[in-house]
Amino acid sequence: MKDIFSISKLIIKKKLKILSDDEKSRLKAFNAEYPFSKSVDFEKIVQKINDYSLVNKDRAWKAILDKSVKEQEVPVFSIYRSWYKYAAAASVILLFSVSYFFFFNNETSVKNPIVVNTPIEIGNNKAILTLEDGSKVALEKGTNYKTSTLNSNGEHIVYDPKGEATTAIAIGSNYLTIPRGGQFFVQLADGTKVWLNSESQLKYPVAFVDGKMRKVELIYGEAYFEVSPSTAHKGSKFEVFTKKQTVQVIGTQFNIKAYNDENNIYTTLVEGKVAVSIPPNKKQLLVPKEQSDFNLITNSINVSKVDVYSSVAWKEGFFSFRTMPLKEIMKVLSRWYNVDVTFENKKLESVKFNGVLRKDQDIREILTTIQTTKSINAYEVKNGKIIIK
């Protein structure tokens, strides 16, 4: 069996143009033996490699190796080798490894293959729109829906900006509910853009009153907001209410995670300014790259610097796991693939991983990638449920 990680490293070194003659021969021999490797679109993944012209390439490669060694010194399994500065190079390893196990599953070192007796569908764009009169409209690819205030192609909704009110009149609200296995995008009447993750619900007015506070409610789930600035709305500020927390903004981008099965609300600021308010009268200002953690049980709030990418990668089509317990990883996957997960071996719930994976992958590819860390014995997908053994 080929050492797939070694081959992946050769591909990275080729992109960095630091391959030795011997390494060139080894890579050429591998490509000849496994022709499928030529069809993998590495160029698309590593197009940012060109940025390396600004740094010393040998030092970049050494940093990747150093990161790998450090990861092996702690009890955290990595399903990628490095992200941060050398994200493009690390993506090569990830994509190449997944492609290898997909095409050559029978040749891997996994002793206990995944047993699958029912297919698990990959998540996609879908939602349920609840109108002012309480009627519900199912939105999904291939279904168009239009009213006097909105237009949807089944994959996103755009509200008519002309519908923005100029006087304080009664304005109806819509609800957008995203089921497990779904995601959706909505552009509100004021131009604010909202990306909603799986198992989420947003309440919002079909129009806004000029000069008045613009209010929406994330009832549960996760949403990324790109707020239309107050300067475009006669100074109207924007406010997001979630359970007991209120986030007030002027014009900014931020992420709120507030699932019903979790006791914490996480607010991550990407850019701009926000003020997070919680009862009784606590207010916490956030600056970019900060995340507030509001505990609904203790009513306490903590703020820390975070890797923003890990918090918002879902919006860009990726799962980003940073020292995350397997139990939490499976919770994320269960929402996207609409599948329940159980652990036969409870000790495995606390095993931690680092990694970045694509959301458009078959669940079997992700499970196999995790299993190849050799920290997990076996999986079984049975009757729409994932069983970790």
Short mmCIF file of C-alpha atoms in Angstrom, two decimals:
data_model
loop_
_atom_site.label_atom_id
_atom_site.label_comp_id
_atom_site.label_asym_id
_atom_site.label_seq_id
_atom_site.Cartn_x
_atom_site.Cartn_y
_atom_site.Cartn_z
CA MET A 1 0.00 0.00 0.00
CA LYS A 2 1.22 3.48 -0.81
CA ASP A 3 1.95 5.92 1.99
CA ILE A 4 -0.69 8.45 1.00
CA PHE A 5 0.55 11.15 3.36
CA SER A 6 4.04 10.94 1.85
CA ILE A 7 2.56 11.29 -1.62
CA SER A 8 0.48 14.25 -0.46
CA LYS A 9 3.61 15.93 0.87
CA LEU A 10 5.27 15.44 -2.51
CA ILE A 11 2.36 17.22 -4.18
CA ILE A 12 2.68 20.14 -1.79
CA LYS A 13 6.43 20.33 -2.39
CA LYS A 14 5.78 20.29 -6.13
CA LYS A 15 3.49 23.31 -5.76
CA LEU A 16 6.20 25.04 -3.73
CA LYS A 17 8.76 24.05 -6.41
CA ILE A 18 11.14 22.46 -3.94
CA LEU A 19 10.99 18.84 -5.14
CA SER A 20 14.29 16.97 -5.40
CA ASP A 21 15.00 14.84 -8.49
CA ASP A 22 14.37 11.65 -6.52
CA GLU A 23 11.04 13.00 -5.26
CA LYS A 24 10.05 13.96 -8.80
CA SER A 25 10.65 10.38 -9.90
CA ARG A 26 8.57 8.96 -7.03
CA LEU A 27 5.66 11.28 -7.79
CA LYS A 28 5.83 10.47 -11.50
CA ALA A 29 5.76 6.75 -10.73
CA PHE A 30 2.72 7.17 -8.48
CA ASN A 31 0.82 9.13 -11.14
CA ALA A 32 1.57 6.38 -13.64
CA GLU A 33 0.33 3.66 -11.28
CA TYR A 34 -2.81 5.58 -10.21
CA PRO A 35 -4.04 7.62 -13.21
CA PHE A 36 -7.07 8.93 -11.29
CA SER A 37 -4.78 11.33 -9.42
CA LYS A 38 -4.40 13.39 -12.58
CA SER A 39 -8.14 14.09 -12.67
CA VAL A 40 -8.29 15.53 -9.13
CA ASP A 41 -8.65 19.30 -9.36
CA PHE A 42 -5.74 20.25 -7.11
CA GLU A 43 -5.26 23.55 -8.92
CA LYS A 44 -8.62 24.86 -7.77
CA ILE A 45 -7.81 24.02 -4.15
CA VAL A 46 -4.28 25.38 -4.13
CA GLN A 47 -4.67 28.49 -6.25
CA LYS A 48 -3.62 30.54 -3.22
CA ILE A 49 -0.22 28.91 -3.40
CA ASN A 50 0.79 31.89 -5.53
CA ASP A 51 0.68 33.96 -2.37
CA TYR A 52 3.76 32.07 -1.25
CA SER A 53 5.86 34.28 -3.49
CA LEU A 54 5.82 36.71 -0.58
CA VAL A 55 7.48 34.26 1.81
CA ASN A 56 10.47 31.97 1.84
CA LYS A 57 9.18 28.67 0.43
CA ASP A 58 11.62 26.49 2.33
CA ARG A 59 10.58 28.17 5.56
CA ALA A 60 6.90 27.69 4.62
CA TRP A 61 7.47 23.97 4.13
CA LYS A 62 9.39 23.73 7.41
CA ALA A 63 6.46 25.43 9.18
CA ILE A 64 4.08 22.80 7.85
CA LEU A 65 6.33 20.02 9.13
CA ASP A 66 6.82 21.72 12.49
CA LYS A 67 3.06 22.06 12.88
CA SER A 68 2.63 18.37 12.15
CA VAL A 69 5.15 17.41 14.80
CA LYS A 70 3.53 19.63 17.42
CA GLU A 71 0.12 18.12 16.69
CA GLN A 72 1.49 14.65 17.28
CA GLU A 73 2.78 15.65 20.72
CA VAL A 74 -0.72 16.27 22.11
CA PRO A 75 -3.74 13.94 22.31
CA VAL A 76 -5.56 15.69 19.47
CA PHE A 77 -6.01 13.89 16.17
CA SER A 78 -5.69 15.90 12.97
CA ILE A 79 -7.70 15.26 9.86
CA TYR A 80 -5.61 17.88 8.13
CA ARG A 81 -2.05 19.05 8.73
CA SER A 82 -2.15 22.82 8.91
CA TRP A 83 -4.56 25.59 8.02
CA TYR A 84 -3.81 29.20 8.94
CA LYS A 85 -0.95 30.60 6.83
CA TYR A 86 -0.57 27.53 4.63
CA ALA A 87 -4.23 26.64 4.15
CA ALA A 88 -3.91 25.93 0.45
CA ALA A 89 -1.11 23.41 0.94
CA ALA A 90 -2.98 21.65 3.73
CA SER A 91 -6.08 21.40 1.57
CA VAL A 92 -4.09 19.33 -0.89
CA ILE A 93 -3.47 16.70 1.79
CA LEU A 94 -7.12 16.72 2.78
CA LEU A 95 -8.52 16.45 -0.74
CA PHE A 96 -5.93 13.95 -1.84
CA SER A 97 -6.47 11.71 1.17
CA VAL A 98 -10.25 11.78 0.77
CA SER A 99 -9.98 11.09 -2.96
CA TYR A 100 -7.61 8.21 -2.29
CA PHE A 101 -9.85 6.54 0.26
CA PHE A 102 -12.87 7.09 -1.95
CA PHE A 103 -11.34 5.34 -4.94
CA PHE A 104 -9.20 2.79 -3.10
CA ASN A 105 -11.15 2.05 0.07
CA ASN A 106 -10.29 -1.62 -0.11
CA GLU A 107 -6.57 -0.87 -0.06
CA THR A 108 -6.53 1.30 3.05
CA SER A 109 -5.26 0.22 6.43
CA VAL A 110 -8.71 0.50 8.01
CA LYS A 111 -9.38 -2.87 9.61
CA ASN A 112 -13.07 -2.26 10.30
CA PRO A 113 -14.80 -0.79 7.25
CA ILE A 114 -17.95 1.28 7.55
CA VAL A 115 -21.14 -0.72 7.19
CA VAL A 116 -23.87 1.15 5.30
CA ASN A 117 -27.35 -0.21 4.69
CA THR A 118 -29.17 3.10 4.12
CA PRO A 119 -28.02 6.16 2.15
CA ILE A 120 -27.43 9.45 3.96
CA GLU A 121 -28.16 12.49 1.81
CA ILE A 122 -25.89 15.54 1.74
CA GLY A 123 -27.54 18.73 3.00
CA ASN A 124 -28.74 21.37 0.55
CA ASN A 125 -30.65 24.64 0.22
CA LYS A 126 -34.18 24.26 1.58
CA ALA A 127 -36.49 26.03 4.00
CA ILE A 128 -40.07 26.55 5.12
CA LEU A 129 -41.37 30.11 4.77
CA THR A 130 -44.24 31.07 7.09
CA LEU A 131 -46.20 34.10 5.87
CA GLU A 132 -48.10 36.75 7.83
CA ASP A 133 -51.36 34.81 7.58
CA GLY A 134 -49.74 31.64 8.96
CA SER A 135 -49.61 29.78 5.64
CA LYS A 136 -46.43 27.82 4.91
CA VAL A 137 -44.43 27.55 1.68
CA ALA A 138 -41.81 24.86 1.10
CA LEU A 139 -38.75 26.28 -0.63
CA GLU A 140 -36.21 24.11 -2.40
CA LYS A 141 -34.29 23.91 -5.65
CA GLY A 142 -36.57 24.00 -8.67
CA THR A 143 -39.49 25.76 -6.95
CA ASN A 144 -40.09 29.46 -7.60
CA TYR A 145 -42.22 31.60 -5.32
CA LYS A 146 -43.09 35.28 -5.67
CA THR A 147 -45.30 37.80 -3.88
CA SER A 148 -45.55 41.59 -3.86
CA THR A 149 -42.77 41.76 -1.26
CA LEU A 150 -40.42 38.86 -2.05
CA ASN A 151 -38.96 36.71 -4.78
CA SER A 152 -37.50 33.22 -4.29
CA ASN A 153 -35.93 30.77 -6.73
CA GLY A 154 -36.20 28.00 -4.14
CA GLU A 155 -32.56 28.41 -3.04
CA HIS A 156 -32.69 31.93 -1.60
CA ILE A 157 -35.16 34.74 -0.86
CA VAL A 158 -34.79 38.42 -1.74
CA TYR A 159 -37.25 40.95 -0.29
CA ASP A 160 -38.19 44.03 -2.27
CA PRO A 161 -36.19 47.03 -0.96
CA LYS A 162 -39.06 49.28 -2.12
CA GLY A 163 -41.13 47.61 0.55
CA GLU A 164 -39.19 49.42 3.27
CA ALA A 165 -41.73 51.50 5.20
CA THR A 166 -41.33 55.24 5.71
CA THR A 167 -43.88 55.68 8.50
CA ALA A 168 -44.68 53.83 11.69
CA ILE A 169 -47.36 51.45 10.45
CA ALA A 170 -48.26 47.90 11.38
CA ILE A 171 -45.84 45.57 9.62
CA GLY A 172 -46.23 41.83 9.36
CA SER A 173 -43.48 39.31 10.05
CA ASN A 174 -42.29 36.22 8.21
CA TYR A 175 -40.60 33.16 9.69
CA LEU A 176 -37.91 31.24 7.82
CA THR A 177 -37.34 27.76 9.23
CA ILE A 178 -34.36 25.68 8.11
CA PRO A 179 -34.74 21.94 8.79
CA ARG A 180 -31.94 19.51 9.57
CA GLY A 181 -30.10 18.81 6.35
CA GLY A 182 -30.71 22.32 5.06
CA GLN A 183 -29.30 25.83 4.76
CA PHE A 184 -30.68 29.03 3.22
CA PHE A 185 -29.94 32.65 2.35
CA VAL A 186 -32.30 35.60 2.74
CA GLN A 187 -31.84 39.26 1.87
CA LEU A 188 -34.12 41.40 4.00
CA ALA A 189 -35.99 44.48 2.83
CA ASP A 190 -33.27 46.80 4.19
CA GLY A 191 -30.54 44.98 2.22
CA THR A 192 -29.22 43.02 5.21
CA LYS A 193 -27.96 39.58 4.15
CA VAL A 194 -28.50 36.55 6.37
CA TRP A 195 -27.12 33.03 5.91
CA LEU A 196 -28.96 30.42 7.99
CA ASN A 197 -27.42 27.10 8.99
CA SER A 198 -29.20 23.78 9.49
CA GLU A 199 -31.91 23.53 12.16
CA SER A 200 -32.44 27.28 12.50
CA GLN A 201 -35.37 29.71 12.56
CA LEU A 202 -35.41 33.45 11.90
CA LYS A 203 -38.29 35.89 12.48
CA TYR A 204 -38.17 39.22 10.64
CA PRO A 205 -40.48 41.98 9.32
CA VAL A 206 -41.34 42.05 5.62
CA ALA A 207 -40.44 45.77 5.70
CA PHE A 208 -38.76 48.23 8.07
CA VAL A 209 -39.83 51.62 9.42
CA ASP A 210 -37.57 54.40 8.23
CA GLY A 211 -35.57 55.89 11.11
CA LYS A 212 -36.72 53.25 13.61
CA MET A 213 -34.76 50.35 15.13
CA ARG A 214 -34.57 47.40 12.71
CA LYS A 215 -35.31 44.28 14.75
CA VAL A 216 -35.12 40.58 13.88
CA GLU A 217 -35.14 37.47 16.07
CA LEU A 218 -32.99 34.37 15.71
CA ILE A 219 -35.37 32.04 17.53
CA TYR A 220 -32.87 29.19 17.47
CA GLY A 221 -29.98 27.83 15.44
CA GLU A 222 -27.10 29.60 13.72
CA ALA A 223 -26.97 32.61 11.41
CA TYR A 224 -24.37 34.82 9.79
CA PHE A 225 -25.39 38.47 9.39
CA GLU A 226 -24.03 41.06 6.97
CA VAL A 227 -25.93 44.13 8.12
CA SER A 228 -26.84 47.04 5.90
CA PRO A 229 -25.28 50.13 7.58
CA SER A 230 -27.41 52.55 9.57
CA THR A 231 -26.18 55.42 7.40
CA ALA A 232 -28.29 53.99 4.58
CA HIS A 233 -31.43 54.00 6.74
CA LYS A 234 -31.54 57.43 8.39
CA GLY A 235 -29.51 56.23 11.36
CA SER A 236 -31.64 53.15 12.05
CA LYS A 237 -29.64 50.67 14.11
CA PHE A 238 -30.00 46.93 13.70
CA GLU A 239 -30.81 44.55 16.52
CA VAL A 240 -30.86 40.74 16.76
CA PHE A 241 -32.69 39.17 19.67
CA THR A 242 -31.86 35.54 20.58
CA LYS A 243 -33.48 33.97 23.64
CA LYS A 244 -32.23 36.22 26.47
CA GLN A 245 -29.51 37.96 24.46
CA THR A 246 -29.66 41.09 22.30
CA VAL A 247 -26.98 42.10 19.78
CA GLN A 248 -27.08 45.71 18.63
CA VAL A 249 -25.06 46.78 15.59
CA ILE A 250 -24.44 49.76 13.36
CA GLY A 251 -23.12 48.04 10.23
CA THR A 252 -21.15 44.86 10.56
CA GLN A 253 -20.65 41.13 9.95
CA PHE A 254 -21.08 38.62 12.74
CA ASN A 255 -22.18 35.08 13.52
CA ILE A 256 -24.60 33.91 16.22
CA LYS A 257 -24.85 30.28 17.28
CA ALA A 258 -27.75 29.47 19.61
CA TYR A 259 -29.06 25.94 19.19
CA ASN A 260 -31.87 24.62 21.36
CA ASP A 261 -29.83 21.63 22.53
CA GLU A 262 -26.99 23.85 23.79
CA ASN A 263 -26.81 26.02 26.92
CA ASN A 264 -24.56 28.68 25.40
CA ILE A 265 -24.97 31.43 22.81
CA TYR A 266 -21.81 32.22 20.85
CA THR A 267 -21.53 35.58 19.09
CA THR A 268 -18.47 35.99 16.85
CA LEU A 269 -17.60 39.38 15.37
CA VAL A 270 -15.95 39.36 11.94
CA GLU A 271 -15.86 43.10 11.34
CA GLY A 272 -17.50 46.28 12.62
CA LYS A 273 -18.94 46.88 16.07
CA VAL A 274 -21.54 45.11 18.21
CA ALA A 275 -22.82 45.39 21.75
CA VAL A 276 -24.03 42.15 23.34
CA SER A 277 -26.61 42.72 26.08
CA ILE A 278 -27.85 40.12 28.57
CA PRO A 279 -30.06 40.35 31.68
CA PRO A 280 -30.28 42.01 34.00
CA ASN A 281 -28.28 44.97 32.68
CA LYS A 282 -24.99 43.61 31.38
CA LYS A 283 -23.48 44.87 28.13
CA GLN A 284 -20.32 43.65 26.45
CA LEU A 285 -18.69 45.38 23.46
CA LEU A 286 -16.95 43.16 20.91
CA VAL A 287 -14.16 44.04 18.50
CA PRO A 288 -13.31 41.99 15.39
CA LYS A 289 -12.01 38.46 16.06
CA GLU A 290 -13.66 38.35 19.47
CA GLN A 291 -16.35 35.89 20.55
CA SER A 292 -18.77 36.22 23.45
CA ASP A 293 -19.93 33.07 25.22
CA PHE A 294 -23.21 33.65 27.06
CA ASN A 295 -24.18 30.84 29.42
CA LEU A 296 -27.98 30.67 29.65
CA ILE A 297 -27.85 28.71 32.91
CA THR A 298 -25.51 30.91 34.93
CA ASN A 299 -26.32 34.17 33.10
CA SER A 300 -22.58 34.78 32.77
CA ILE A 301 -20.74 36.02 29.70
CA ASN A 302 -17.10 35.59 28.71
CA VAL A 303 -15.22 37.16 25.80
CA SER A 304 -12.14 35.74 24.10
CA LYS A 305 -10.09 36.01 20.93
CA VAL A 306 -10.93 33.25 18.46
CA ASP A 307 -10.06 31.88 15.06
CA VAL A 308 -12.91 33.53 13.15
CA TYR A 309 -12.63 31.11 10.24
CA SER A 310 -13.55 28.14 12.43
CA SER A 311 -16.75 29.89 13.50
CA VAL A 312 -17.95 30.95 10.04
CA ALA A 313 -16.52 28.24 7.74
CA TRP A 314 -20.00 26.65 7.48
CA LYS A 315 -21.16 29.66 5.46
CA GLU A 316 -18.41 29.03 2.90
CA GLY A 317 -19.21 25.32 2.53
CA PHE A 318 -16.76 23.83 5.03
CA PHE A 319 -16.73 22.17 8.44
CA SER A 320 -13.88 23.55 10.55
CA PHE A 321 -13.10 21.62 13.74
CA ARG A 322 -10.52 23.10 16.10
CA THR A 323 -9.63 20.82 19.02
CA MET A 324 -13.25 19.72 19.02
CA PRO A 325 -14.53 16.61 20.83
CA LEU A 326 -15.95 13.92 18.55
CA LYS A 327 -19.32 14.25 20.26
CA GLU A 328 -19.55 17.91 19.19
CA ILE A 329 -18.32 17.09 15.69
CA MET A 330 -21.03 14.47 15.31
CA LYS A 331 -23.62 16.97 16.52
CA VAL A 332 -22.59 19.31 13.67
CA LEU A 333 -22.66 16.48 11.13
CA SER A 334 -26.03 15.22 12.35
CA ARG A 335 -27.63 18.59 11.62
CA TRP A 336 -26.21 18.85 8.12
CA TYR A 337 -26.81 15.24 7.06
CA ASN A 338 -30.09 14.91 9.01
CA VAL A 339 -28.94 11.77 10.77
CA ASP A 340 -28.89 10.68 14.42
CA VAL A 341 -25.62 9.60 16.06
CA THR A 342 -25.06 7.21 18.96
CA PHE A 343 -21.84 6.14 20.69
CA GLU A 344 -21.50 2.52 21.75
CA ASN A 345 -18.16 3.45 23.28
CA LYS A 346 -18.79 6.56 25.40
CA LYS A 347 -15.05 7.18 25.84
CA LEU A 348 -14.85 8.15 22.17
CA GLU A 349 -17.11 11.17 22.75
CA SER A 350 -14.22 13.13 24.25
CA VAL A 351 -11.60 12.29 21.59
CA LYS A 352 -10.56 15.61 20.03
CA PHE A 353 -9.83 16.47 16.42
CA ASN A 354 -8.50 19.30 14.30
CA GLY A 355 -9.61 19.52 10.71
CA VAL A 356 -11.30 21.21 7.79
CA LEU A 357 -13.70 19.17 5.62
CA ARG A 358 -16.01 20.03 2.74
CA LYS A 359 -19.77 20.07 3.33
CA ASP A 360 -20.47 18.62 -0.12
CA GLN A 361 -18.76 15.32 0.77
CA ASP A 362 -20.57 12.04 1.19
CA ILE A 363 -20.86 11.26 4.93
CA ARG A 364 -18.94 8.02 4.33
CA GLU A 365 -15.93 9.96 3.09
CA ILE A 366 -15.89 12.08 6.24
CA LEU A 367 -16.31 9.09 8.54
CA THR A 368 -13.54 7.22 6.74
CA THR A 369 -11.25 10.25 6.96
CA ILE A 370 -11.80 10.42 10.73
CA GLN A 371 -11.42 6.67 11.09
CA THR A 372 -8.01 6.71 9.39
CA THR A 373 -6.62 8.60 12.39
CA LYS A 374 -6.82 5.13 14.05
CA SER A 375 -8.41 6.65 17.14
CA ILE A 376 -11.79 5.18 16.21
CA ASN A 377 -12.43 1.47 15.75
CA ALA A 378 -15.48 1.30 13.46
CA TYR A 379 -18.69 2.98 12.31
CA GLU A 380 -21.99 1.65 11.15
CA VAL A 381 -24.67 3.55 9.24
CA LYS A 382 -27.92 1.71 9.85
CA ASN A 383 -31.52 2.80 9.32
CA GLY A 384 -30.54 6.43 9.01
CA LYS A 385 -28.42 6.37 12.16
CA ILE A 386 -24.64 6.53 12.64
CA ILE A 387 -23.33 4.16 15.30
CA ILE A 388 -19.79 4.76 16.54
CA LYS A 389 -18.21 1.64 17.97
#
